[in-house]
mmCIF file of C-alpha atoms and ligand atoms in Angstrom:
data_model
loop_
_atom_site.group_PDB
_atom_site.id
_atom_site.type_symbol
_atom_site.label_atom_id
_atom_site.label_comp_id
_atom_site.label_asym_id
_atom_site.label_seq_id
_atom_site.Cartn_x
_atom_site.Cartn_y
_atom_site.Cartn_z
ATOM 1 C CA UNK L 1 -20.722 -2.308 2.044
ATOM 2 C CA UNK L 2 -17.220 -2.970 1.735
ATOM 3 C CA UNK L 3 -15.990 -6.747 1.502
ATOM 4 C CA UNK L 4 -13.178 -8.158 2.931
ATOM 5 C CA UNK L 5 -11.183 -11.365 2.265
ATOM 6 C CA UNK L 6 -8.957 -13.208 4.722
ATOM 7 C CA UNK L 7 -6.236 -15.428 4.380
ATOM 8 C CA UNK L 8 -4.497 -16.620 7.328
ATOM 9 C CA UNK L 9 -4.300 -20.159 8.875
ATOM 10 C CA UNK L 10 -4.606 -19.369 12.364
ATOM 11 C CA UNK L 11 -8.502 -20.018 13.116
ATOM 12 C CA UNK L 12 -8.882 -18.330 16.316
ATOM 13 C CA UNK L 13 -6.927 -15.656 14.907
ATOM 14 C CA UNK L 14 -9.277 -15.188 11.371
ATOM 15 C CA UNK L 15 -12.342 -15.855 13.341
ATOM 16 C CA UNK L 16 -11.637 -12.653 15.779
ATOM 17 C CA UNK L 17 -10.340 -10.670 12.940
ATOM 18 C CA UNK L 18 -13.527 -11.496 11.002
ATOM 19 C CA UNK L 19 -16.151 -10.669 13.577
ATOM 20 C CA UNK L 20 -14.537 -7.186 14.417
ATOM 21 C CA UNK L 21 -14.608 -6.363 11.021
ATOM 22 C CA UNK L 22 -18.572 -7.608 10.625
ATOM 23 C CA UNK L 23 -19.157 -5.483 13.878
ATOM 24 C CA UNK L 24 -17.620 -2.452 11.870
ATOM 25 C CA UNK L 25 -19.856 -2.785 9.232
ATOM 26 C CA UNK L 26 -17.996 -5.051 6.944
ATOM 27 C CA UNK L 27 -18.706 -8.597 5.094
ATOM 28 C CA UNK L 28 -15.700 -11.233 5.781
ATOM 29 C CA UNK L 29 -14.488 -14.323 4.500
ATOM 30 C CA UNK L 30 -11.681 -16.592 5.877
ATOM 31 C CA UNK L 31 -9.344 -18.607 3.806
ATOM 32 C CA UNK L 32 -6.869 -20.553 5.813
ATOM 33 C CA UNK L 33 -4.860 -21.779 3.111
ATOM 34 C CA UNK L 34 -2.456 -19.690 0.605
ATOM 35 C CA UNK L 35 -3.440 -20.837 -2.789
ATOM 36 C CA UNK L 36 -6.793 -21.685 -1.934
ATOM 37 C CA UNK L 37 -6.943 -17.598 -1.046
ATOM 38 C CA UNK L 38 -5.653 -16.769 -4.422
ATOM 39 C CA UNK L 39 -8.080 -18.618 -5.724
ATOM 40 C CA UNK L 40 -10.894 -16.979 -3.928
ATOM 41 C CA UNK L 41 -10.022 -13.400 -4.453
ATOM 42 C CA UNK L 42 -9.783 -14.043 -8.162
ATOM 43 C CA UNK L 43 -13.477 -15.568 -8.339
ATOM 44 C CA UNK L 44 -14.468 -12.996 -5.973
ATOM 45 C CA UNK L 45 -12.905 -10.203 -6.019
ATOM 46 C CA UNK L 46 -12.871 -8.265 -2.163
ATOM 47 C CA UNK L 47 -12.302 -4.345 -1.817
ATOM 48 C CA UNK L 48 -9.461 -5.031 0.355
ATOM 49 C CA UNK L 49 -6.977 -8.409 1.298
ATOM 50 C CA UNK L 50 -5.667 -9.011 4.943
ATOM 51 C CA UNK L 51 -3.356 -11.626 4.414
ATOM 52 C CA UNK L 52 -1.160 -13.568 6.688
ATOM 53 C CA UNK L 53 2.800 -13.607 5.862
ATOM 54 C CA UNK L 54 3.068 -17.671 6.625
ATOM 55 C CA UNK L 55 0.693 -19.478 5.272
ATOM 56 C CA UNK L 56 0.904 -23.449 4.184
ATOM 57 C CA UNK L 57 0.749 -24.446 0.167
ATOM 58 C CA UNK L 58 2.013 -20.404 -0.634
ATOM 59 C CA UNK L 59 3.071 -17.492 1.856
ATOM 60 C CA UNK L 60 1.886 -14.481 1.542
ATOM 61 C CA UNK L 61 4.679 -12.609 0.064
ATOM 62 C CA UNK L 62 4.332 -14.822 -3.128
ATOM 63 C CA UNK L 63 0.546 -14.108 -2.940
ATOM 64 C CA UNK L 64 1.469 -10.512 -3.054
ATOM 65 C CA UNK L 65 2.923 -10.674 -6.144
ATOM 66 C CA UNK L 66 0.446 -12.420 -7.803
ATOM 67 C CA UNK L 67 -2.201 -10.051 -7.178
ATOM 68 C CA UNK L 68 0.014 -7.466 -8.087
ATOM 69 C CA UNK L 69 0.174 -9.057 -11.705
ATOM 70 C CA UNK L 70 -2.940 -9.749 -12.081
ATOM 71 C CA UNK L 71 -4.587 -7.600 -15.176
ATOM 72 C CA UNK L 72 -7.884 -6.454 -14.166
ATOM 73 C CA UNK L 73 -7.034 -3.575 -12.077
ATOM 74 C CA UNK L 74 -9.490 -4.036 -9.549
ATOM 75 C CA UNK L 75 -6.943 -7.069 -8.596
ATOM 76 C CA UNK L 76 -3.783 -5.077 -9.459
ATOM 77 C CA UNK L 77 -4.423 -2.442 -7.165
ATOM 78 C CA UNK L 78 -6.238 -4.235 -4.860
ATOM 79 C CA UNK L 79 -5.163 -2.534 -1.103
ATOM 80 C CA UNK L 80 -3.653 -5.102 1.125
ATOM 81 C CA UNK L 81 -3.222 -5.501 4.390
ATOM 82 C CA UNK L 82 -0.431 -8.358 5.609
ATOM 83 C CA UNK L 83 0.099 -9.837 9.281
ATOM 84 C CA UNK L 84 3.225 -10.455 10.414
ATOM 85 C CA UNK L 85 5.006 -11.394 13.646
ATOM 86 C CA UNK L 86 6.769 -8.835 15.794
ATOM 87 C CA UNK L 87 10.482 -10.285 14.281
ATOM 88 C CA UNK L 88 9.893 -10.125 10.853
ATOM 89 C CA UNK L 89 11.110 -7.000 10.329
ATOM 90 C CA UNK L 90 13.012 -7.744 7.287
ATOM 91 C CA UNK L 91 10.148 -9.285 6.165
ATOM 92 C CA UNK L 92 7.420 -6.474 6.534
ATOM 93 C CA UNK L 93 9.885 -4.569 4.170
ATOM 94 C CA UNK L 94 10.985 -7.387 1.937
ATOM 95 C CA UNK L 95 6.105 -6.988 1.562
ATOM 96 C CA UNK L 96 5.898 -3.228 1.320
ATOM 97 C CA UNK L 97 8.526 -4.027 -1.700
ATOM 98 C CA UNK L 98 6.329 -6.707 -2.939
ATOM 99 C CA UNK L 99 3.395 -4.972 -3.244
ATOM 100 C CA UNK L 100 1.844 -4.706 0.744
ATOM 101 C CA UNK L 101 0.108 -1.278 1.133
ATOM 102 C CA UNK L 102 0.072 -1.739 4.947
ATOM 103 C CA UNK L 103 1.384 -4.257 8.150
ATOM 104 C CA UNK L 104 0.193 -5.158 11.398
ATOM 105 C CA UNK L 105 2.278 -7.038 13.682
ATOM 106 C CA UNK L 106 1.159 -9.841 15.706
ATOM 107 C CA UNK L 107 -0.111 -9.456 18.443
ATOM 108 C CA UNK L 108 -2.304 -6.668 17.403
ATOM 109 C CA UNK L 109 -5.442 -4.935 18.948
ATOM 110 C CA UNK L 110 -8.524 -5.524 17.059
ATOM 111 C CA UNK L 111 -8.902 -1.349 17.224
ATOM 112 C CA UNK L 112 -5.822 -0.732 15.540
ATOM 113 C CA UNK L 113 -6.527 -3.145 12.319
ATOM 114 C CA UNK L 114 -10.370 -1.875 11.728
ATOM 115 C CA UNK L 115 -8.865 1.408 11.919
ATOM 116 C CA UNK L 116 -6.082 0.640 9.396
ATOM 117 C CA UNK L 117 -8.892 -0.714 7.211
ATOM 118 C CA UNK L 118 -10.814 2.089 7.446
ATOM 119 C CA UNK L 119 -8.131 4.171 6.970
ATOM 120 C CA UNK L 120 -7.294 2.215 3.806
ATOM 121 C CA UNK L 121 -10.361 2.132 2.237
ATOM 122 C CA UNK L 122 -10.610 5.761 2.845
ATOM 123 C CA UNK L 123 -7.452 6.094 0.853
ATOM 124 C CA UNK L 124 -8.827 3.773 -2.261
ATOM 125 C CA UNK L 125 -11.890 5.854 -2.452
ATOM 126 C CA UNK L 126 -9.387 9.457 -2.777
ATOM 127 C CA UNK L 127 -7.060 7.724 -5.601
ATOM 128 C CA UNK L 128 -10.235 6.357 -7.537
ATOM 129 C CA UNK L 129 -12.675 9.862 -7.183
ATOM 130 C CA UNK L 130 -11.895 12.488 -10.293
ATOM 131 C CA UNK L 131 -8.746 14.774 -10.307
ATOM 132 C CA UNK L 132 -6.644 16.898 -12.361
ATOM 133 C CA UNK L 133 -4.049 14.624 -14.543
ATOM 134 C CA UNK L 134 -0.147 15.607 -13.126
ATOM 135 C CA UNK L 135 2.692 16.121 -15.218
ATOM 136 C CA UNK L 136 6.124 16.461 -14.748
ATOM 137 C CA UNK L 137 8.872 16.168 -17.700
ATOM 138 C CA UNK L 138 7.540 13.212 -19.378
ATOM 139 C CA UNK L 139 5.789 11.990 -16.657
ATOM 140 C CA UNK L 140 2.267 11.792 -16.489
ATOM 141 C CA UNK L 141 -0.102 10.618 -13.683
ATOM 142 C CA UNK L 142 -3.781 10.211 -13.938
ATOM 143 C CA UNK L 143 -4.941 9.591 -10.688
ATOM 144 C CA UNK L 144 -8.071 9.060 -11.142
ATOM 145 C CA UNK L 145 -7.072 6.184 -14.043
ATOM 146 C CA UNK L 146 -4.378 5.043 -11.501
ATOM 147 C CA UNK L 147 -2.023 5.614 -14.333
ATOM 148 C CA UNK L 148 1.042 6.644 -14.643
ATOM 149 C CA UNK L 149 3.551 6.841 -17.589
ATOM 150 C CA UNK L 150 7.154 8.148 -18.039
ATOM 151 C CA UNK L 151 8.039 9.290 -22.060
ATOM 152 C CA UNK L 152 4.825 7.147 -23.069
ATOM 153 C CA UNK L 153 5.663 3.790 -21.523
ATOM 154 C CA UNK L 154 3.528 2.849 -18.193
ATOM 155 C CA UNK L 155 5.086 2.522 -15.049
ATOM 156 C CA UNK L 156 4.697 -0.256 -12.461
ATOM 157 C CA UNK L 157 4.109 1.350 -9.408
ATOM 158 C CA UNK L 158 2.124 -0.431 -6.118
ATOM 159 C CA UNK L 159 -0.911 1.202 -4.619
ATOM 160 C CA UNK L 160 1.511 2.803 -1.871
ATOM 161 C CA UNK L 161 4.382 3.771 -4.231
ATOM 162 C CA UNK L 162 1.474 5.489 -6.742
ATOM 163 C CA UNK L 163 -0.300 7.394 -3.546
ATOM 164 C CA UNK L 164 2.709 8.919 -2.555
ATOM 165 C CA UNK L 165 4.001 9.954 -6.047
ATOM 166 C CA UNK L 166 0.417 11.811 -6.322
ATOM 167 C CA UNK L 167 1.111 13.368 -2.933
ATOM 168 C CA UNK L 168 4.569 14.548 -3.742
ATOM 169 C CA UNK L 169 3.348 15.818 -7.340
ATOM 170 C CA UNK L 170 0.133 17.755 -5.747
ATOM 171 C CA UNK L 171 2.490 19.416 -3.263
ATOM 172 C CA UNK L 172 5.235 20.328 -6.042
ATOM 173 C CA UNK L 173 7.800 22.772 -4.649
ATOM 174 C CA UNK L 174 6.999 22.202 -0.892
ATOM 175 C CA UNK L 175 8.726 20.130 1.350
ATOM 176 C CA UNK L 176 6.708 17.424 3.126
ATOM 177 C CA UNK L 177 7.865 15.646 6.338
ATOM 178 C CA UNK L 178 7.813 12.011 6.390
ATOM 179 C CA UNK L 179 5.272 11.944 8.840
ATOM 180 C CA UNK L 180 3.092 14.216 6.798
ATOM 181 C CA UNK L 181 3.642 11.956 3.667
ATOM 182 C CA UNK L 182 2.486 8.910 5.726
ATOM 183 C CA UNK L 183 -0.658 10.765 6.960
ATOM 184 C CA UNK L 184 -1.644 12.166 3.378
ATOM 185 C CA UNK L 185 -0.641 9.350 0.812
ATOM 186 C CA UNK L 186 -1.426 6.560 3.135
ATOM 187 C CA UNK L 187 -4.087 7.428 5.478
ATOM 188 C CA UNK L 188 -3.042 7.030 8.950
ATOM 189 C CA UNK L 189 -0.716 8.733 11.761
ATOM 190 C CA UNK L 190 0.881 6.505 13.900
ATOM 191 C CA UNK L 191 4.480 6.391 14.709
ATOM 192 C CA UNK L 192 7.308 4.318 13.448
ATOM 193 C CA UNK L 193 6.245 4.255 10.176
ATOM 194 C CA UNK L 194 8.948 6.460 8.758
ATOM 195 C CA UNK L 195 11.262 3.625 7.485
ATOM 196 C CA UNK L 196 8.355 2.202 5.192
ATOM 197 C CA UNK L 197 8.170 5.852 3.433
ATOM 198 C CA UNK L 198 11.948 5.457 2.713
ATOM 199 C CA UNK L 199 11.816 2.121 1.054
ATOM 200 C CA UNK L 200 8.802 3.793 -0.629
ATOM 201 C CA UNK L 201 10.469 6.889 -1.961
ATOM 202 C CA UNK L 202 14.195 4.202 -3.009
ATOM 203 C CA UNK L 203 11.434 2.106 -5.731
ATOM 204 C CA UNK L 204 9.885 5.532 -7.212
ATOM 205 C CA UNK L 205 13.569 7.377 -7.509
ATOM 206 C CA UNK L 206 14.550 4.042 -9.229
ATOM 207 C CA UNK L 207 11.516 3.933 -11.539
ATOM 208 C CA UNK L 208 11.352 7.515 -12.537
ATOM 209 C CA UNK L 209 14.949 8.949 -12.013
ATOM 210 C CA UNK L 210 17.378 8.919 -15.168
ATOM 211 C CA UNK L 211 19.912 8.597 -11.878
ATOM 212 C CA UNK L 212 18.323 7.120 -8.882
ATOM 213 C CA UNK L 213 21.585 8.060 -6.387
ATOM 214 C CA UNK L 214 20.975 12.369 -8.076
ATOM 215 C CA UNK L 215 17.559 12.204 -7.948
ATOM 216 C CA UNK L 216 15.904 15.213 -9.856
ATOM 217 C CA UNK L 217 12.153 15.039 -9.839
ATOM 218 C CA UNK L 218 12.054 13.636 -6.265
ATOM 219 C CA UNK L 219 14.308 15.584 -3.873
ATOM 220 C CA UNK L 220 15.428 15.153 -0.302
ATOM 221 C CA UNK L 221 15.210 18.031 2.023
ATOM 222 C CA UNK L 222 18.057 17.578 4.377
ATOM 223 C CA UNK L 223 16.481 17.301 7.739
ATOM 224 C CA UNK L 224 12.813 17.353 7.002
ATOM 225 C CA UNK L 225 11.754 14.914 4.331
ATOM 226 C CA UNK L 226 11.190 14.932 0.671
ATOM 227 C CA UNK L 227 10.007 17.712 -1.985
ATOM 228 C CA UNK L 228 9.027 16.931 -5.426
ATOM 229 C CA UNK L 229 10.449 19.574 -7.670
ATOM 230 C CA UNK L 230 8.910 22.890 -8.515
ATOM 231 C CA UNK L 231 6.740 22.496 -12.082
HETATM 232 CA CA1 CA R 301 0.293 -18.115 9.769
#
């Protein structure tokens, strides 16, 4: 049974959030304060966050990063989930940049966020179950290790930035649509998602291109999407 950690301050909010989940089939627990979440997901580690972008004593952004630094991996790669209201757009990519694997804005249906979760976990269990190690020039990507290293130094990729990289690599020489890309490396299918693959596929050219503005390994295809290169 998967368990799943809450942070967000708004009670009625948490408590609705936490008894779809239960109905679902999941164990939940509600933080309603920032730090008081960080320090609850470090003593108990969940299988996947859903955490609130405001939040009093730290926001979520900055809790974000700290899981993303943490060192035990089941922390570091930890799949999270972040609420966020309808005009934060700038913000909901300012937290796929910070580490975010997935948004919901408020006001959401209950339907839609079990389903993201389920979608998500979904997703975990594919990166963490055995496959072929993918190379690429100097790159190498262990998915099943969640590794990945460029001329022998390891890179620091999020959970979303890492899933699509593997997608790309296990499609080499084909073309995949955005939409395609957001249904294989992140596990769902809805619409309007398109933007957060862009901002996905800017932080990988930037980490793994000699020249992020000629990108080599990962190429555009005018019109469709992107194509990582032949091996
Ligand atoms: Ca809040």
């Amino acid at each position: 049974m998967s368990h799943i950690l809450i942070i967000e301050d708004e009670q009625k909010i948490a408590q609705w959030v936490a008894a779809y989940l239960e109905r679902a089939g999941y164990t939940a627990v509600i933080c309603r304060d920032g730090a008081a979440g960080l320090a609850q997901l470090r003593h108990q580690p969940p299988d996947l966050l859903i955490l609130d972008l405001n939040l009093p004593s730290m926001d979520g952004l900055a809790i974000c990063q700290a899981v993303r630094a943490e060192k035990r991996p089941r922390l570091a790669n930890l799949p999270i989930i972040m609420l966020t209201a309808r005009v934060e757009e700038a913000d909901k990519l300012a937290g796929l940049g910070q580490g975010a694997d997935d948004y919901v804005t408020k006001p959401f249906s209950p339907k839609e966020l079990v389903a993201r979760v389920q979608a998500m976990l979904r997703r975990q269990e594919r990166l963490t179950s055995p496959s072929p190690i993918l190379e690429d020039e100097g790159l190498v990507v262990n998915p099943a290790a969640h590794q990945a290293t460029l001329h022998g130094r390891p890179l620091d990729l999020t959970p979303s930035e890492f899933a699509v990289l593997v997608t790309l690599m296990h499609n080499s020489g084909r073309a995949l649509s955005r939409s395609q890309l957001i249904e294989q490396a992140l596990g769902h299918d809805y619409e309007g998602q398109e933007r957060s693959i862009d901002v996905h596929i800017r932080q990988l050219r930037r980490k793994l291109e000699t020249n992020p503005n000629q990108p080599e390994r990962l190429q555009t295809v005018f019109g469709i999407g992107y194509r990582w290169r032949e091996s």
